[in-house]
Coordinates of C-alpha atoms in Angstrom, one line a residue:
M1 CA -0.7 -35.7 -27.5
P2 CA -4.2 -34.8 -26.2
L3 CA -2.5 -32.9 -23.4
F4 CA -0.4 -31.0 -25.9
A5 CA -3.4 -30.2 -28.0
E6 CA -5.3 -28.9 -25.0
L7 CA -2.4 -26.8 -24.0
L8 CA -2.2 -25.2 -27.5
Q9 CA -6.0 -24.5 -27.3
G10 CA -5.6 -22.9 -23.9
L11 CA -2.8 -20.7 -25.2
A12 CA -5.0 -19.7 -28.2
D13 CA -7.8 -18.8 -25.8
V14 CA -5.5 -16.7 -23.5
F15 CA -3.7 -14.7 -26.1
T16 CA -6.7 -12.7 -27.2
L17 CA -7.1 -8.9 -26.6
A18 CA -10.1 -9.3 -24.3
V19 CA -8.4 -11.9 -22.0
L20 CA -5.1 -9.9 -21.9
L21 CA -6.9 -6.7 -21.0
A22 CA -8.9 -8.6 -18.3
I23 CA -5.6 -9.9 -16.8
L24 CA -4.0 -6.5 -16.9
A25 CA -7.0 -4.9 -15.3
G26 CA -7.1 -7.6 -12.5
V27 CA -3.4 -7.2 -11.8
A28 CA -3.6 -3.4 -11.7
I29 CA -6.7 -3.1 -9.5
S30 CA -5.6 -5.8 -7.1
Q31 CA -2.1 -4.5 -6.8
F32 CA -3.5 -1.1 -5.8
V33 CA -6.0 -2.7 -3.3
G34 CA -3.4 -5.2 -2.0
A35 CA -1.2 -2.2 -1.0
L36 CA -4.0 -1.3 1.5
P37 CA -3.4 -3.3 4.7
G38 CA -6.3 -5.6 5.6
I39 CA -8.1 -5.7 2.3
G40 CA -6.2 -7.9 -0.1
P41 CA -7.0 -9.7 -3.3
V42 CA -9.8 -11.9 -1.7
M43 CA -11.9 -8.8 -1.2
V44 CA -11.3 -7.7 -4.8
M45 CA -12.4 -11.1 -6.0
A46 CA -15.5 -11.2 -3.8
V47 CA -16.6 -7.8 -5.1
A48 CA -15.7 -8.5 -8.7
I49 CA -17.4 -12.0 -9.1
P50 CA -20.9 -10.6 -9.7
Y51 CA -19.6 -8.3 -12.5
T52 CA -17.6 -11.1 -14.2
L53 CA -20.8 -13.1 -14.7
A54 CA -21.6 -10.6 -17.5
F55 CA -18.5 -11.6 -19.5
D56 CA -17.3 -14.6 -21.3
P57 CA -16.2 -17.3 -18.7
I58 CA -12.6 -17.2 -19.9
V59 CA -12.5 -13.4 -19.6
G60 CA -14.0 -13.5 -16.2
I61 CA -11.7 -16.2 -14.8
S62 CA -8.7 -14.4 -16.3
F63 CA -9.7 -11.2 -14.5
L64 CA -10.0 -13.1 -11.2
L65 CA -6.7 -14.8 -11.7
G66 CA -5.0 -11.5 -12.4
A67 CA -6.6 -10.1 -9.3
M68 CA -5.3 -12.9 -7.2
K69 CA -1.8 -12.6 -8.6
G70 CA -1.6 -8.9 -8.3
G71 CA -2.8 -8.7 -4.7
T72 CA 0.2 -10.7 -3.5
I73 CA 2.8 -8.4 -4.9
G74 CA 0.6 -5.4 -3.9
G75 CA 0.9 -6.5 -0.3
A76 CA 4.7 -6.3 -0.5
I77 CA 4.6 -2.6 -1.3
P78 CA 3.6 -1.4 2.2
A79 CA 5.6 -4.2 3.8
I80 CA 8.8 -2.8 2.2
L81 CA 8.0 0.9 2.5
F82 CA 6.2 1.2 5.8
N83 CA 7.0 -2.1 7.6
T84 CA 3.2 -2.8 7.4
P85 CA 2.3 -5.9 5.3
G86 CA -0.7 -5.5 3.1
T87 CA -1.6 -9.2 3.3
P88 CA -0.6 -11.9 5.9
D89 CA 1.6 -13.7 3.4
T90 CA 3.9 -10.7 3.1
A91 CA 4.6 -10.4 6.8
M92 CA 8.0 -12.1 6.3
T93 CA 8.7 -9.5 3.6
T94 CA 9.1 -6.8 6.2
L95 CA 12.1 -8.6 7.8
D96 CA 14.5 -7.7 5.0
G97 CA 12.4 -5.4 2.7
Y98 CA 11.9 -2.6 5.2
P99 CA 15.6 -2.5 6.3
M100 CA 16.5 -2.3 2.6
A101 CA 14.2 0.7 2.2
Q102 CA 15.7 2.3 5.3
N103 CA 19.1 1.9 3.8
G104 CA 18.0 3.8 0.6
K105 CA 17.4 0.6 -1.4
A106 CA 13.6 0.8 -1.5
K107 CA 13.4 0.7 -5.3
K108 CA 15.8 -2.3 -5.5
A109 CA 13.7 -4.1 -2.9
L110 CA 10.5 -3.5 -4.8
R111 CA 12.0 -4.7 -8.0
M112 CA 13.4 -7.8 -6.4
A113 CA 10.0 -8.5 -4.8
V114 CA 8.4 -8.3 -8.3
F115 CA 10.9 -10.4 -10.1
S116 CA 11.1 -13.1 -7.5
S117 CA 7.3 -13.2 -7.2
V118 CA 7.0 -13.7 -11.0
T119 CA 9.7 -16.4 -10.8
G120 CA 7.8 -18.4 -8.2
D121 CA 4.5 -17.8 -9.8
T122 CA 5.8 -19.0 -13.2
F123 CA 7.3 -22.2 -11.6
S124 CA 4.0 -23.0 -9.9
D125 CA 2.1 -22.5 -13.1
I126 CA 4.3 -24.9 -15.0
V127 CA 3.8 -27.5 -12.2
L128 CA 0.0 -26.9 -12.3
I129 CA -0.1 -27.5 -16.0
T130 CA 2.1 -30.6 -15.9
V131 CA 1.6 -32.5 -12.6
S132 CA -1.5 -31.1 -11.0
A133 CA -3.3 -34.4 -11.0
P134 CA -0.7 -36.3 -9.0
L135 CA -0.4 -33.4 -6.5
A136 CA -4.2 -33.4 -6.1
L137 CA -4.1 -37.1 -5.2
I138 CA -1.5 -36.5 -2.6
A139 CA -3.5 -33.6 -1.1
L140 CA -6.6 -35.7 -0.9
R141 CA -4.7 -38.4 1.1
M142 CA -3.8 -35.9 3.8
G143 CA -5.2 -37.2 7.0
P144 CA -4.9 -36.3 10.7
V145 CA -1.3 -37.8 11.0
E146 CA -0.1 -35.7 8.1
I147 CA -1.7 -32.6 9.3
F148 CA -0.2 -33.1 12.8
S149 CA 3.2 -33.6 11.2
L150 CA 2.8 -30.3 9.4
M151 CA 1.9 -28.6 12.7
V152 CA 5.1 -30.0 14.3
L153 CA 7.0 -28.6 11.3
A154 CA 5.4 -25.2 11.9
F155 CA 6.7 -25.2 15.5
A156 CA 10.1 -26.2 14.2
V157 CA 10.0 -23.2 11.9
I158 CA 9.2 -21.0 14.9
A159 CA 12.2 -22.4 16.7
G160 CA 14.4 -21.7 13.7
L161 CA 13.2 -18.1 13.5
S162 CA 13.5 -17.4 17.2
G163 CA 17.3 -17.5 17.3
K164 CA 18.4 -16.8 20.8
S165 CA 14.9 -15.6 21.9
I166 CA 13.4 -19.0 22.7
G167 CA 11.3 -17.6 25.5
K168 CA 9.7 -15.0 23.2
A169 CA 9.1 -17.7 20.5
I170 CA 7.4 -20.0 23.0
S171 CA 5.2 -17.2 24.3
A172 CA 4.2 -16.1 20.8
A173 CA 3.3 -19.7 19.8
G174 CA 1.4 -20.2 23.0
L175 CA -0.6 -17.0 22.5
G176 CA -1.4 -18.1 18.9
L177 CA -2.6 -21.5 20.1
L178 CA -4.8 -19.8 22.8
L179 CA -6.4 -17.5 20.2
A180 CA -6.9 -20.5 17.9
T181 CA -9.1 -22.2 20.5
V182 CA -11.7 -19.4 20.4
G183 CA -15.0 -20.6 18.8
L184 CA -16.8 -23.8 18.4
D185 CA -14.9 -27.1 18.9
P186 CA -14.7 -28.7 15.5
E187 CA -15.4 -32.2 17.0
D188 CA -18.4 -31.8 19.2
G189 CA -19.4 -28.1 18.7
T190 CA -18.8 -27.0 22.2
P191 CA -18.3 -23.2 22.5
R192 CA -14.8 -22.2 23.8
L193 CA -13.6 -18.9 25.1
Y194 CA -16.3 -16.8 23.4
F195 CA -17.2 -14.9 26.6
G196 CA -20.9 -14.5 25.5
V197 CA -20.0 -12.9 22.2
F198 CA -21.8 -15.0 19.7
E199 CA -19.9 -13.4 16.8
L200 CA -16.9 -15.4 18.0
F201 CA -18.6 -18.7 17.5
D202 CA -16.7 -19.0 14.2
G203 CA -13.4 -18.1 15.9
I204 CA -11.3 -15.0 15.6
P205 CA -10.9 -14.0 11.9
K206 CA -7.3 -14.8 11.0
V207 CA -6.7 -12.1 8.4
P208 CA -7.8 -9.1 10.5
L209 CA -5.9 -10.5 13.5
A210 CA -2.7 -11.0 11.6
I211 CA -2.8 -7.6 9.9
G212 CA -3.9 -5.9 13.1
V213 CA -1.1 -7.4 15.2
L214 CA 1.6 -6.5 12.6
V215 CA 0.2 -3.0 11.8
M216 CA -0.4 -1.9 15.4
A217 CA 3.2 -2.5 16.3
E218 CA 4.3 0.0 13.6
V219 CA 1.5 2.4 14.5
L220 CA 2.5 2.5 18.1
H221 CA 6.1 3.0 17.1
R222 CA 5.1 6.0 14.9
L223 CA 3.0 7.5 17.8
T224 CA 6.1 7.6 20.0
Q225 CA 7.7 9.8 17.3
V226 CA 4.9 12.4 17.1
G227 CA 6.3 15.8 17.7
T228 CA 9.9 14.8 17.2
A229 CA 12.3 15.9 14.4
D230 CA 12.9 12.4 13.2
P231 CA 13.2 12.0 9.4
P232 CA 10.5 10.1 7.5
A233 CA 10.5 6.3 7.8
V234 CA 11.6 5.8 4.2
D235 CA 13.3 8.2 1.8
L236 CA 13.2 6.8 -1.7
N237 CA 16.1 9.0 -2.7
A238 CA 18.2 8.6 0.5
S239 CA 21.1 7.1 -1.4
N240 CA 22.9 8.9 -4.2
D241 CA 24.4 5.6 -5.5
P242 CA 22.5 4.6 -8.7
A243 CA 23.3 1.0 -7.9
D244 CA 21.0 1.2 -4.9
H245 CA 18.0 2.0 -7.0
Q246 CA 18.5 -0.7 -9.7
L247 CA 18.3 -4.4 -9.7
T248 CA 21.0 -5.9 -11.9
F249 CA 20.7 -9.3 -13.6
A250 CA 23.7 -10.5 -11.6
E251 CA 21.9 -9.8 -8.3
Y252 CA 18.8 -11.5 -9.6
W253 CA 20.8 -14.5 -10.9
A254 CA 22.7 -14.8 -7.6
C255 CA 19.4 -15.6 -5.9
R256 CA 18.3 -18.2 -8.5
Y257 CA 18.7 -21.2 -6.1
I258 CA 17.0 -19.5 -3.3
M259 CA 14.0 -18.6 -5.6
F260 CA 13.9 -22.1 -7.0
R261 CA 13.8 -23.6 -3.5
G262 CA 11.2 -21.1 -2.4
A263 CA 9.1 -21.9 -5.5
I264 CA 9.2 -25.6 -4.7
I265 CA 8.3 -25.0 -1.0
G266 CA 5.5 -22.7 -2.0
T267 CA 4.1 -25.1 -4.6
L268 CA 4.2 -28.1 -2.4
I269 CA 2.7 -26.4 0.7
G270 CA 0.2 -24.5 -1.5
A271 CA -1.1 -27.8 -2.8
L272 CA -1.9 -29.0 0.7
P273 CA -5.3 -28.1 2.1
G274 CA -5.5 -25.7 5.0
I275 CA -1.9 -24.6 5.1
G276 CA -1.6 -21.5 3.0
S277 CA 1.1 -19.2 1.5
T278 CA 2.0 -17.6 4.9
A279 CA 3.4 -20.9 6.2
A280 CA 5.2 -21.4 2.9
A281 CA 6.9 -17.9 3.0
T282 CA 8.0 -18.5 6.6
L283 CA 9.4 -21.9 5.9
S284 CA 11.2 -20.6 2.8
Y285 CA 12.8 -17.8 4.7
T286 CA 13.9 -20.0 7.5
T287 CA 15.4 -22.5 5.0
A288 CA 17.2 -19.8 3.1
R289 CA 18.7 -18.4 6.2
E290 CA 19.9 -21.7 7.6
A291 CA 21.3 -22.8 4.2
A292 CA 23.3 -19.6 3.7
K293 CA 27.0 -19.7 4.5
D294 CA 26.8 -16.2 5.9
H295 CA 23.3 -15.5 7.3
S296 CA 24.3 -12.5 9.4
G297 CA 22.6 -10.1 7.0
F298 CA 19.2 -11.8 7.2
G299 CA 16.8 -9.5 9.0
K300 CA 19.0 -6.5 8.3
G301 CA 18.2 -5.9 4.6
D302 CA 19.5 -9.0 2.8
I303 CA 18.1 -9.3 -0.7
R304 CA 18.3 -13.1 -0.4
G305 CA 15.6 -13.1 2.3
L306 CA 13.3 -11.0 0.1
A307 CA 13.8 -13.4 -2.8
A308 CA 13.0 -16.4 -0.6
V309 CA 9.8 -15.0 0.8
E310 CA 8.3 -13.6 -2.4
S311 CA 9.1 -16.6 -4.5
A312 CA 7.3 -18.8 -2.0
N313 CA 4.2 -16.8 -1.2
S314 CA 3.5 -16.3 -4.9
A315 CA 4.0 -20.0 -5.9

């Protein structure tokens, strides 16, 4: 009963005009900023924290939570429309979101991204309210053996995504491991591969690196088209079929198991320290593709892939 009473008190605190406006403002601002590659919700929160100190703590925290939630879906906007993820955890969104946009289904893809993101977020919120204490105990018991097992799982995910291009997957994983060694050794503090640049003592920043690698590929592709008569990358009205611009409940409901599985993956991995939503989105996408009876459409504009990614990275 104490838990139920505290839950009711929390709902009473949330459903006030000031808190609801703070959440709305946080979501709106962060969604706009999240659509700008390389900035993301963390930057919004860092800038906004000093201003939130002037408000009631519940109002300030509500704004920051709204900013965090809105930034994730904001990062999916450029991922779908321009093949350029706004945040690292929306990198997998480009695999099916951008092909859908190229096929004239950009609005459908954006709607699916929003609804699947809300679904995963709602599931994780329910888990946070009900079983956060046991999950925290599990996370605190994560030791070197468990972390190593997760790293092995990450390589297994890479193998699952590589398909027939095993050589490319191994090369990409090796390059990632090489870049991860830059900076001070965490055990004895020995500098590694910093080439006299002291700014690299803390390692290569992961967010600029991830965004830069993903964005530069699209930028270079666009540069090769300068001066040509190619059409724009995405035409929101390319299709005259109204069904391509709307997301029906039947389409959403058909992805319910994929979103539920993605929400579970995102919640469990998100509760573990040092893993993050990017790994959750990758694992969810790989699992959805391997579990599908017909996975030939994945990577070519399959709405199931979009649902798997967005439900996991928002959980």
